[in-house]
Coordinates of C-alpha atoms in Angstrom, one line a residue:
Chain A
M1 CA 4.5 -22.1 -50.2
D2 CA 4.5 -20.7 -53.7
L3 CA 4.8 -17.0 -54.2
D4 CA 1.8 -17.1 -56.5
K5 CA -0.4 -18.6 -53.8
I6 CA 0.3 -15.6 -51.5
Y7 CA 0.4 -12.8 -54.0
T8 CA -2.5 -14.0 -56.1
E9 CA -3.6 -12.0 -59.1
V10 CA -6.5 -10.5 -57.1
I11 CA -4.2 -9.3 -54.4
M12 CA -1.7 -7.9 -56.8
D13 CA -4.5 -6.1 -58.7
H14 CA -6.1 -4.6 -55.6
N15 CA -2.7 -3.6 -54.3
K16 CA -1.9 -1.8 -57.5
S17 CA -5.2 -0.2 -58.1
G18 CA -5.9 0.6 -54.4
H19 CA -9.2 2.1 -55.5
N20 CA -10.5 2.4 -51.9
K21 CA -7.4 4.0 -50.8
R22 CA -8.6 7.6 -50.5
E23 CA -9.6 10.1 -47.8
L24 CA -13.3 10.7 -47.4
E25 CA -14.4 14.3 -47.3
N26 CA -16.6 14.2 -44.2
P27 CA -16.3 10.8 -42.6
D28 CA -18.6 10.0 -39.8
Y29 CA -16.2 7.6 -38.1
T30 CA -12.4 7.3 -38.2
E31 CA -10.4 4.5 -36.6
R32 CA -6.6 4.1 -36.7
G33 CA -5.3 0.6 -37.1
H34 CA -1.7 -0.1 -36.5
N35 CA 0.5 -3.1 -36.7
P36 CA 3.5 -2.2 -34.5
N37 CA 5.6 -5.2 -35.8
C38 CA 5.9 -4.0 -39.3
G39 CA 5.0 -0.3 -39.1
D40 CA 1.7 -0.7 -41.1
D41 CA -0.6 2.1 -40.2
F42 CA -4.0 2.6 -41.7
T43 CA -6.7 5.2 -40.9
I44 CA -10.1 3.7 -41.7
Q45 CA -13.0 6.0 -42.5
L46 CA -16.7 5.2 -42.8
K47 CA -19.8 7.3 -43.7
I48 CA -23.0 6.0 -42.2
E49 CA -26.5 7.1 -43.1
G50 CA -29.3 5.6 -41.1
N51 CA -28.6 1.9 -41.2
K52 CA -26.4 1.9 -44.2
I53 CA -22.6 2.1 -44.8
V54 CA -22.7 4.6 -47.6
D55 CA -19.0 5.1 -48.1
G56 CA -15.7 4.0 -46.8
G57 CA -12.0 4.2 -47.5
F58 CA -8.5 4.1 -45.9
V59 CA -5.3 6.0 -46.0
G60 CA -1.9 5.2 -44.7
V61 CA 0.9 2.7 -45.4
G62 CA 0.8 -1.0 -45.6
C63 CA 2.2 -4.0 -47.4
A64 CA 0.5 -5.6 -50.5
I65 CA -1.5 -8.0 -48.3
S66 CA -2.9 -5.3 -46.0
T67 CA -3.5 -2.9 -48.8
A68 CA -5.3 -5.4 -51.0
S69 CA -7.2 -6.8 -48.1
A70 CA -8.4 -3.3 -47.1
S71 CA -9.4 -2.5 -50.7
I72 CA -11.4 -5.8 -51.0
L73 CA -13.1 -5.1 -47.6
F74 CA -14.5 -1.7 -48.7
D75 CA -15.7 -3.2 -52.0
L76 CA -17.7 -5.7 -50.0
I77 CA -19.3 -3.4 -47.4
I78 CA -20.0 -0.1 -49.1
G79 CA -23.7 0.1 -49.8
R80 CA -24.6 -2.7 -47.3
D81 CA -26.5 -2.5 -44.0
I82 CA -24.6 -2.2 -40.8
E83 CA -25.7 -5.8 -39.8
D84 CA -24.5 -7.2 -43.1
G85 CA -21.2 -5.3 -42.6
K86 CA -20.7 -6.8 -39.1
R87 CA -21.5 -10.3 -40.4
I88 CA -19.1 -10.0 -43.3
V89 CA -16.3 -8.7 -41.1
D90 CA -16.9 -11.4 -38.4
N91 CA -16.9 -14.1 -41.0
F92 CA -13.7 -12.9 -42.5
L93 CA -11.9 -12.7 -39.1
K94 CA -13.2 -16.2 -38.3
M95 CA -11.9 -17.6 -41.6
I96 CA -8.5 -16.1 -41.0
K97 CA -8.4 -17.6 -37.5
Q98 CA -9.2 -20.9 -39.2
E99 CA -12.6 -21.2 -37.5
K100 CA -15.3 -22.9 -39.6
I101 CA -17.8 -20.7 -41.5
S102 CA -20.6 -21.9 -43.7
E103 CA -20.4 -22.2 -47.5
D104 CA -23.0 -19.3 -47.8
D105 CA -20.9 -17.1 -45.6
K106 CA -17.8 -18.0 -47.6
E107 CA -19.6 -17.1 -50.8
E108 CA -20.6 -13.8 -49.4
L109 CA -16.9 -12.9 -48.8
E110 CA -16.4 -13.0 -52.6
D111 CA -12.7 -11.9 -53.3
A112 CA -11.9 -11.8 -49.6
G113 CA -12.3 -15.6 -49.5
L114 CA -9.2 -15.8 -51.6
L115 CA -7.2 -14.6 -48.6
E116 CA -7.9 -17.8 -46.8
N117 CA -4.4 -19.0 -47.6
I118 CA -3.1 -16.2 -45.3
S119 CA -4.6 -18.1 -42.3
N120 CA -1.7 -20.5 -42.7
M121 CA 0.9 -17.8 -42.4
P122 CA 1.0 -16.4 -38.8
G123 CA 3.3 -13.7 -39.9
R124 CA 0.8 -12.2 -42.3
V125 CA -2.5 -12.6 -40.4
K126 CA -2.1 -9.1 -38.9
C127 CA -1.6 -7.6 -42.3
A128 CA -4.7 -9.3 -43.7
T129 CA -6.9 -8.2 -40.8
L130 CA -5.6 -4.7 -40.2
A131 CA -8.4 -2.8 -41.9
W132 CA -11.0 -5.4 -40.9
N133 CA -10.3 -4.9 -37.2
G134 CA -10.6 -1.2 -37.7
V135 CA -14.0 -1.5 -39.3
K136 CA -15.1 -3.9 -36.7
V137 CA -14.3 -1.4 -33.9
I138 CA -16.4 1.3 -35.7
L139 CA -19.4 -1.0 -36.5
E140 CA -19.5 -2.3 -32.9
K141 CA -19.8 1.2 -31.6
L142 CA -23.0 1.8 -33.7
Chain T
M1 CA 38.6 -19.8 -41.9
N2 CA 35.1 -21.1 -42.5
Y3 CA 33.3 -19.7 -39.5
K4 CA 29.9 -21.1 -40.6
E5 CA 31.1 -24.6 -39.7
L6 CA 31.3 -23.6 -36.0
F7 CA 27.5 -22.9 -35.9
P8 CA 25.4 -26.1 -35.8
I9 CA 22.2 -24.3 -36.9
F10 CA 23.5 -24.2 -40.4
E11 CA 24.0 -27.9 -40.5
N12 CA 20.4 -28.3 -39.5
N13 CA 19.1 -25.7 -41.9
E14 CA 21.3 -26.1 -45.0
E15 CA 19.4 -23.6 -47.1
L16 CA 19.2 -20.9 -44.5
V17 CA 20.7 -17.5 -45.3
Y18 CA 20.5 -15.8 -41.9
L19 CA 20.8 -12.1 -42.2
D20 CA 19.2 -11.0 -38.9
T21 CA 22.2 -11.0 -36.5
A22 CA 21.3 -7.6 -35.2
A23 CA 18.1 -9.2 -33.8
T24 CA 19.9 -12.2 -32.4
S25 CA 23.1 -14.0 -33.3
Q26 CA 23.4 -17.7 -33.9
K27 CA 25.2 -19.7 -31.3
P28 CA 28.5 -21.5 -31.8
K29 CA 28.9 -25.2 -30.8
S30 CA 31.3 -24.2 -28.0
V31 CA 28.5 -22.1 -26.3
L32 CA 25.9 -24.8 -26.7
E33 CA 28.3 -27.4 -25.3
A34 CA 29.2 -25.2 -22.3
V35 CA 25.6 -24.8 -21.3
W36 CA 25.1 -28.6 -21.8
N37 CA 28.2 -29.3 -19.8
Y38 CA 27.1 -27.1 -16.9
N39 CA 23.7 -28.8 -16.7
V40 CA 24.9 -32.3 -16.9
N41 CA 27.9 -31.8 -14.5
H42 CA 27.5 -28.9 -12.2
N43 CA 23.9 -27.7 -11.9
A44 CA 22.9 -26.4 -8.4
N45 CA 21.5 -23.2 -6.9
P46 CA 24.4 -20.8 -6.5
N47 CA 25.1 -18.8 -3.3
R48 CA 23.0 -21.2 -1.2
G49 CA 24.1 -24.8 -0.8
G50 CA 27.3 -25.3 1.1
Y51 CA 27.8 -28.7 -0.7
K52 CA 30.3 -29.2 -3.5
L53 CA 27.9 -28.8 -6.4
G54 CA 26.5 -25.6 -5.0
I55 CA 29.9 -24.2 -4.5
K56 CA 30.9 -25.1 -8.1
S57 CA 27.9 -23.4 -9.4
T58 CA 28.6 -20.3 -7.4
N59 CA 32.2 -20.3 -8.6
L60 CA 31.1 -20.6 -12.3
F61 CA 28.8 -17.7 -11.8
L62 CA 31.6 -15.6 -10.2
E63 CA 34.1 -16.7 -12.9
G64 CA 31.5 -15.5 -15.5
K65 CA 31.3 -12.2 -13.8
K66 CA 35.0 -11.8 -13.9
K67 CA 35.1 -12.7 -17.5
V68 CA 32.5 -10.1 -18.5
A69 CA 34.4 -7.5 -16.3
D70 CA 37.7 -8.3 -18.0
F71 CA 36.1 -8.2 -21.4
I72 CA 34.9 -4.6 -21.0
N73 CA 37.8 -3.5 -18.7
A74 CA 35.7 -3.2 -15.5
Q75 CA 35.8 -4.8 -12.1
S76 CA 33.7 -7.8 -11.1
G77 CA 31.9 -5.6 -8.5
E78 CA 30.8 -3.3 -11.3
I79 CA 28.9 -6.0 -13.2
I80 CA 25.2 -6.9 -12.6
F81 CA 23.7 -9.7 -14.5
T82 CA 20.2 -9.2 -16.0
K83 CA 18.0 -10.8 -18.6
G84 CA 19.4 -8.4 -21.2
T85 CA 19.7 -4.9 -22.4
T86 CA 16.0 -4.0 -21.8
E87 CA 16.1 -5.2 -18.2
S88 CA 19.4 -3.5 -17.6
L89 CA 17.9 -0.2 -18.8
N90 CA 14.8 -0.6 -16.8
L91 CA 16.9 -1.5 -13.7
L92 CA 18.7 1.8 -14.3
A93 CA 15.4 3.7 -14.7
Y94 CA 14.0 2.4 -11.5
S95 CA 17.2 2.2 -9.3
Y96 CA 19.0 5.2 -10.6
G97 CA 16.6 7.4 -12.5
L98 CA 13.7 7.4 -10.1
N99 CA 16.0 7.9 -7.1
E100 CA 18.6 10.4 -8.3
L101 CA 16.7 12.6 -10.8
R102 CA 14.5 15.5 -9.7
E103 CA 11.8 17.7 -11.2
G104 CA 13.3 20.0 -13.8
D105 CA 16.3 17.8 -14.6
E106 CA 16.9 17.1 -18.2
I107 CA 17.5 13.7 -19.8
L108 CA 19.1 13.7 -23.3
V109 CA 18.3 10.7 -25.5
G110 CA 19.7 10.0 -29.0
I111 CA 16.8 10.0 -31.5
S112 CA 18.4 6.9 -33.0
S113 CA 17.8 5.0 -29.7
H114 CA 16.1 1.6 -29.4
H115 CA 12.7 1.8 -27.7
S116 CA 14.3 0.0 -24.7
N117 CA 16.6 3.0 -24.2
L118 CA 13.9 5.5 -24.7
V119 CA 10.6 4.4 -23.2
P120 CA 12.0 3.9 -19.6
W121 CA 13.3 7.5 -19.7
Q122 CA 9.9 8.8 -21.0
E123 CA 8.4 7.1 -17.9
V124 CA 11.0 8.5 -15.5
A125 CA 10.5 12.0 -17.0
K126 CA 6.7 11.7 -16.7
K127 CA 6.8 10.5 -13.1
L128 CA 9.3 13.1 -11.9
G129 CA 8.6 16.0 -14.1
C130 CA 11.9 15.9 -15.9
K131 CA 12.4 17.2 -19.4
L132 CA 13.2 14.7 -22.2
K133 CA 15.3 16.1 -25.1
Y134 CA 16.4 14.3 -28.2
I135 CA 19.8 14.6 -29.9
D136 CA 19.4 14.9 -33.7
L137 CA 21.3 13.2 -36.4
K138 CA 23.4 14.5 -39.2
A139 CA 22.6 13.6 -42.9
D140 CA 24.7 10.5 -42.8
G141 CA 22.8 9.2 -39.8
D142 CA 25.5 9.9 -37.3
L143 CA 24.9 11.7 -34.1
D144 CA 25.0 15.5 -34.4
L145 CA 27.4 16.6 -31.7
E146 CA 26.7 20.3 -32.4
D147 CA 23.1 19.6 -31.6
L148 CA 24.2 17.8 -28.5
S149 CA 26.4 20.6 -27.5
E150 CA 23.6 23.1 -27.8
K151 CA 21.2 21.0 -25.8
L152 CA 23.6 20.3 -22.9
N153 CA 23.3 22.6 -19.9
G154 CA 23.5 22.6 -16.1
N155 CA 20.1 20.8 -15.8
T156 CA 21.3 17.9 -18.0
K157 CA 21.6 15.0 -15.6
L158 CA 21.6 12.0 -17.9
V159 CA 22.7 11.3 -21.5
T160 CA 21.7 8.0 -23.0
I161 CA 22.9 6.7 -26.3
S162 CA 22.8 3.6 -28.5
H163 CA 26.4 2.9 -29.5
G164 CA 25.4 1.2 -32.7
V165 CA 22.0 2.0 -34.2
N166 CA 19.8 -1.0 -34.3
A167 CA 18.1 0.0 -37.5
T168 CA 20.9 1.5 -39.6
G169 CA 24.1 0.1 -38.1
V170 CA 25.6 3.6 -37.6
I171 CA 28.2 3.7 -34.8
H172 CA 28.1 6.9 -32.9
P173 CA 31.3 8.8 -31.7
I174 CA 31.0 8.0 -28.0
K175 CA 34.4 9.3 -27.0
D176 CA 33.7 12.7 -28.4
L177 CA 30.3 12.7 -27.0
V178 CA 31.5 11.9 -23.5
S179 CA 34.1 14.6 -23.7
L180 CA 31.5 17.1 -24.5
V181 CA 29.2 15.9 -21.7
R182 CA 32.0 16.0 -19.2
E183 CA 33.1 19.5 -20.3
K184 CA 29.7 21.1 -20.0
T185 CA 27.8 19.1 -17.3
E186 CA 27.9 16.6 -14.5
A187 CA 25.5 14.3 -16.3
K188 CA 25.9 10.6 -16.2
V189 CA 26.3 8.7 -19.5
I190 CA 24.6 5.5 -20.4
L191 CA 25.9 3.5 -23.4
D192 CA 23.7 0.9 -25.0
A193 CA 26.2 -1.5 -26.5
A194 CA 23.8 -4.2 -27.5
Q195 CA 24.6 -3.7 -31.2
T196 CA 28.3 -3.2 -30.9
I197 CA 29.7 -5.5 -28.2
S198 CA 30.3 -8.4 -30.5
H199 CA 31.7 -6.2 -33.2
I200 CA 34.1 -3.8 -31.6
K201 CA 36.2 -3.6 -28.5
I202 CA 34.4 -1.9 -25.6
D203 CA 36.5 -0.4 -22.9
V204 CA 34.4 1.3 -20.2
K205 CA 37.3 3.1 -18.7
E206 CA 38.7 4.4 -22.0
L207 CA 35.2 5.5 -23.1
D208 CA 34.7 7.1 -19.6
I209 CA 31.1 6.1 -19.4
D210 CA 29.0 5.6 -16.2
F211 CA 26.8 2.8 -17.3
L212 CA 26.9 0.1 -20.1
V213 CA 24.2 -2.3 -21.1
F214 CA 24.3 -5.3 -23.4
S215 CA 22.6 -8.6 -24.2
G216 CA 24.3 -12.1 -24.3
H217 CA 22.2 -13.3 -27.2
K218 CA 23.5 -10.7 -29.6
M219 CA 27.1 -11.7 -28.9
F220 CA 26.8 -15.5 -29.6
G221 CA 25.6 -16.3 -26.1
P222 CA 22.2 -17.6 -24.8
M223 CA 19.0 -15.6 -24.6
G224 CA 17.9 -14.4 -21.2
I225 CA 21.3 -13.3 -20.0
G226 CA 22.8 -9.9 -20.3
G227 CA 24.7 -7.3 -18.3
L228 CA 24.9 -3.9 -16.8
Y229 CA 28.1 -2.2 -15.9
V230 CA 27.8 0.5 -13.3
R231 CA 30.8 2.7 -12.3
K232 CA 31.7 1.6 -8.8
E233 CA 31.0 4.8 -6.9
I234 CA 27.5 5.0 -8.4
I235 CA 26.4 1.4 -7.3
E236 CA 26.3 2.6 -3.7
K237 CA 23.7 5.3 -4.5
M238 CA 21.4 3.0 -6.4
K239 CA 18.5 1.3 -4.6
P240 CA 17.5 -2.3 -5.3
F241 CA 14.3 -2.9 -7.2
L242 CA 13.8 -6.6 -6.9
F243 CA 13.5 -7.6 -3.3
G244 CA 14.1 -11.0 -1.9
G245 CA 16.7 -13.8 -2.0
D246 CA 20.3 -13.0 -2.1
M247 CA 20.0 -9.3 -1.9
I248 CA 19.0 -9.4 1.7
E249 CA 21.2 -8.6 4.7
F250 CA 19.0 -9.0 7.7
V251 CA 15.2 -9.5 7.8
E252 CA 13.3 -8.7 10.9
R253 CA 9.6 -8.7 11.5
K254 CA 9.4 -5.0 11.1
G255 CA 11.7 -4.4 8.3
S256 CA 14.9 -5.5 6.5
T257 CA 18.3 -4.3 5.4
Y258 CA 20.0 -5.0 2.1
R259 CA 23.4 -5.5 0.8
T260 CA 25.0 -2.4 -0.4
D261 CA 27.3 -3.6 -3.2
F262 CA 26.3 -5.0 -6.6
Q263 CA 24.7 -8.0 -4.8
K264 CA 21.7 -5.8 -3.9
F265 CA 20.6 -6.4 -7.5
E266 CA 21.0 -10.1 -7.4
G267 CA 17.8 -11.2 -5.6
G268 CA 16.5 -14.7 -6.6
T269 CA 18.2 -17.6 -8.2
Q270 CA 20.6 -16.4 -10.8
N271 CA 20.9 -17.6 -14.4
V272 CA 24.1 -19.6 -14.0
E273 CA 23.7 -21.6 -17.2
G274 CA 23.2 -18.3 -19.0
V275 CA 26.4 -16.9 -17.4
V276 CA 28.3 -20.0 -18.4
G277 CA 27.1 -19.7 -21.9
L278 CA 28.0 -16.0 -22.0
S279 CA 31.4 -16.9 -20.7
A280 CA 31.9 -19.4 -23.5
A281 CA 30.7 -16.7 -26.0
I282 CA 33.3 -14.3 -24.7
D283 CA 36.0 -17.1 -25.1
F284 CA 34.7 -17.6 -28.6
I285 CA 35.0 -14.0 -29.5
E286 CA 38.4 -13.7 -28.0
E287 CA 39.7 -16.8 -29.7
I288 CA 38.7 -15.4 -33.1
G289 CA 39.7 -11.9 -32.1
L290 CA 37.5 -8.8 -32.3
E291 CA 39.9 -7.3 -34.9
N292 CA 39.4 -10.3 -37.1
I293 CA 35.7 -10.3 -36.6
R294 CA 35.5 -6.6 -37.5
S295 CA 37.7 -7.0 -40.5
Y296 CA 35.7 -10.0 -42.0
E297 CA 32.4 -8.4 -41.3
G298 CA 33.6 -5.2 -42.9
E299 CA 34.4 -7.1 -46.1
I300 CA 31.0 -8.6 -46.2
L301 CA 29.3 -5.3 -45.5
N302 CA 31.2 -3.5 -48.2
Y303 CA 30.5 -6.2 -50.7
A304 CA 26.8 -6.1 -49.8
I305 CA 26.7 -2.3 -50.1
E306 CA 28.3 -2.3 -53.5
K307 CA 26.0 -5.1 -54.8
L308 CA 22.8 -3.5 -53.4
K309 CA 23.7 0.0 -54.7
D310 CA 23.6 -1.3 -58.3
L311 CA 20.2 -2.9 -57.9
E312 CA 17.2 -1.3 -59.5
G313 CA 14.9 0.5 -57.1
V314 CA 17.0 0.0 -54.0
K315 CA 17.4 2.9 -51.7
L316 CA 20.0 2.5 -48.9
Y317 CA 19.9 4.4 -45.7
C318 CA 22.9 5.8 -43.8
E319 CA 25.3 3.6 -45.7
E320 CA 27.9 6.4 -45.9
A321 CA 28.3 6.9 -42.1
P322 CA 32.0 6.7 -41.2
H323 CA 31.6 3.8 -38.8
K324 CA 29.1 1.0 -39.1
T325 CA 28.2 -2.3 -37.6
P326 CA 27.5 -4.9 -40.3
V327 CA 24.0 -3.7 -41.0
I328 CA 22.3 -2.5 -44.2
A329 CA 19.0 -0.6 -44.0
F330 CA 17.2 -0.3 -47.3
N331 CA 13.9 -0.1 -49.1
I332 CA 12.8 -1.1 -52.6
E333 CA 11.0 1.7 -54.2
G334 CA 7.3 1.0 -54.5
V335 CA 7.4 -2.3 -52.5
H336 CA 6.5 -2.5 -48.9
P337 CA 9.3 -4.0 -46.7
H338 CA 7.0 -6.7 -45.5
D339 CA 6.5 -7.9 -49.0
V340 CA 10.2 -7.8 -49.7
A341 CA 10.8 -10.0 -46.6
Q342 CA 8.1 -12.4 -47.6
V343 CA 9.6 -13.0 -51.1
L344 CA 13.0 -13.5 -49.5
D345 CA 11.7 -15.9 -46.8
L346 CA 10.3 -18.1 -49.6
Q347 CA 13.9 -18.4 -50.7
N348 CA 15.1 -19.1 -47.1
I349 CA 16.6 -15.7 -46.7
A350 CA 15.9 -14.2 -43.3
I351 CA 15.9 -10.5 -43.0
R352 CA 14.1 -8.1 -40.6
T353 CA 11.6 -5.6 -41.7
G354 CA 9.5 -3.0 -39.8
H355 CA 10.5 -0.1 -37.6
H356 CA 13.1 -2.1 -35.7
C357 CA 11.9 -0.7 -32.4
T358 CA 13.2 2.7 -33.4
Q359 CA 9.9 4.5 -34.3
P360 CA 11.3 8.0 -33.7
L361 CA 14.2 7.2 -36.0
M362 CA 11.9 6.0 -38.7
K363 CA 9.9 9.2 -38.5
Y364 CA 13.2 11.2 -38.5
L365 CA 14.2 9.3 -41.7
E366 CA 10.7 10.0 -43.0
I367 CA 10.0 6.4 -43.7
P368 CA 7.3 4.2 -42.1
S369 CA 9.6 1.2 -42.0
C370 CA 12.5 -0.5 -43.8
C371 CA 14.3 -3.7 -44.5
R372 CA 17.4 -4.6 -42.6
A373 CA 20.0 -7.2 -43.5
S374 CA 22.6 -7.7 -40.8
F375 CA 25.7 -9.9 -40.9
S376 CA 28.1 -11.8 -38.8
I377 CA 31.1 -14.0 -39.2
Y378 CA 29.0 -16.9 -40.3
N379 CA 27.8 -15.1 -43.3
T380 CA 29.6 -15.6 -46.6
F381 CA 29.9 -13.7 -49.9
D382 CA 27.6 -16.4 -51.3
D383 CA 24.9 -15.3 -48.8
I384 CA 25.1 -11.8 -50.2
D385 CA 24.8 -13.1 -53.8
K386 CA 21.7 -15.0 -52.7
L387 CA 20.2 -11.8 -51.1
V388 CA 20.8 -10.0 -54.4
E389 CA 19.2 -12.7 -56.4
G390 CA 16.3 -12.6 -54.0
L391 CA 15.9 -8.9 -54.3
E392 CA 16.0 -9.3 -58.1
K393 CA 13.1 -11.6 -57.7
V394 CA 11.2 -9.0 -55.6
N395 CA 11.8 -6.5 -58.4
S396 CA 10.6 -8.9 -61.2
Y397 CA 7.5 -9.7 -59.2
F398 CA 6.4 -6.3 -57.8
R399 CA 7.9 -3.7 -60.1

């Protein structure tokens, strides 16, 4: 596989900017996601008001794929209802597991849809899903 | 000598630059043929059938044990075959640790230890109420003997050390360490030689250690076979932890008695094809000579260190330790190790990244993870040049 197909422009941009990589002041929920194989370690934080995900972010260390994927995730879910957040996360995880999702669901994933290639790379699946699994754990508690 | 030719995997993967020997070594043709030969000519359950084939299989197993014993200057009765280093250490934790240690005893573990030589002792300490203490490192990554000296006391009952550090390749000064331990305590010493046994001569008597553990697959042998050396007088104290099969003496309705020698650890059908492969691996090492192996690997290691030092953004770890296995630990500034490995993999260069099952060491070095390139006799200077080109590509892409 070509390097450019893995490290797409979107991934490189998100990795460099990492604009959701920040610590929230008073997070309502915190979840630590860890990938023991590579040492990646993210702490996921969310602020929830009523039925809405009003803010979110992550801190920690991770590779370009996990960092970009986390950054994209928060872009997608901040400002959305909890139910929307759950659906988006589930659809992303399905896509990475190579399960079928509808075109509408795919469209809703926006930039995250560009990570579909990763589903063909077993070694990187954990990277791409690290933050998503953390958010899933939090949202399922609500 | 072109050692690469002796390893069929490189015929089948012409582009492969394999730099992950510290994880597992490739296997020479002679080892593969020995395993094949055993299976097509001699396979039978050892220690059971009285027929010719069963006796041959038993003899091959015993010959293998003798070969391992001679290789590390032990006696056959001091060698127990296991699946590998991790199983050997767990066997020690169950059969020695849980039976011989008491509440308040202290276990000293090198902070550079592999998880396999750390977690079993955490468990033993937790179960018995022992105290687990870590031996720190010096700035060059070598074991700090002064720190060890301060931590040794009358309560120290066990000291366990990785001979060669999995993540950084630093070889610790075991002879000096054992002298210190003997001087100040009656503690037993475990040496994890998984990372050194195929690189430098191990002599258990000269090192004056009580236990030695190693894996076959890191010394050109098959996976799933490894060994445990136990000083003879200690074997008698240890209790079996796998019950059944050949470790039995008499079984009555109400209870059983067990063998008292090393055979109490050999319940169940033994991995004879693994032992035969391991024997062939020892022959292979001895034919080339550990001195020659060490000297060639040293050249490759030094060449790699010099080349990588000059590369933009590369930070090497513990490269200046006085003695090293052929391992380089490094990071590229601003690039996560996983991304480095990915770019290299696309160029068929296999390195390992992560914490290398040494999380406390990574924390000690204040890094989350690193890249590790490890070498063997089948690596060439050309492999190092390819690694350098690969890393230049990482730089051009990510930095």
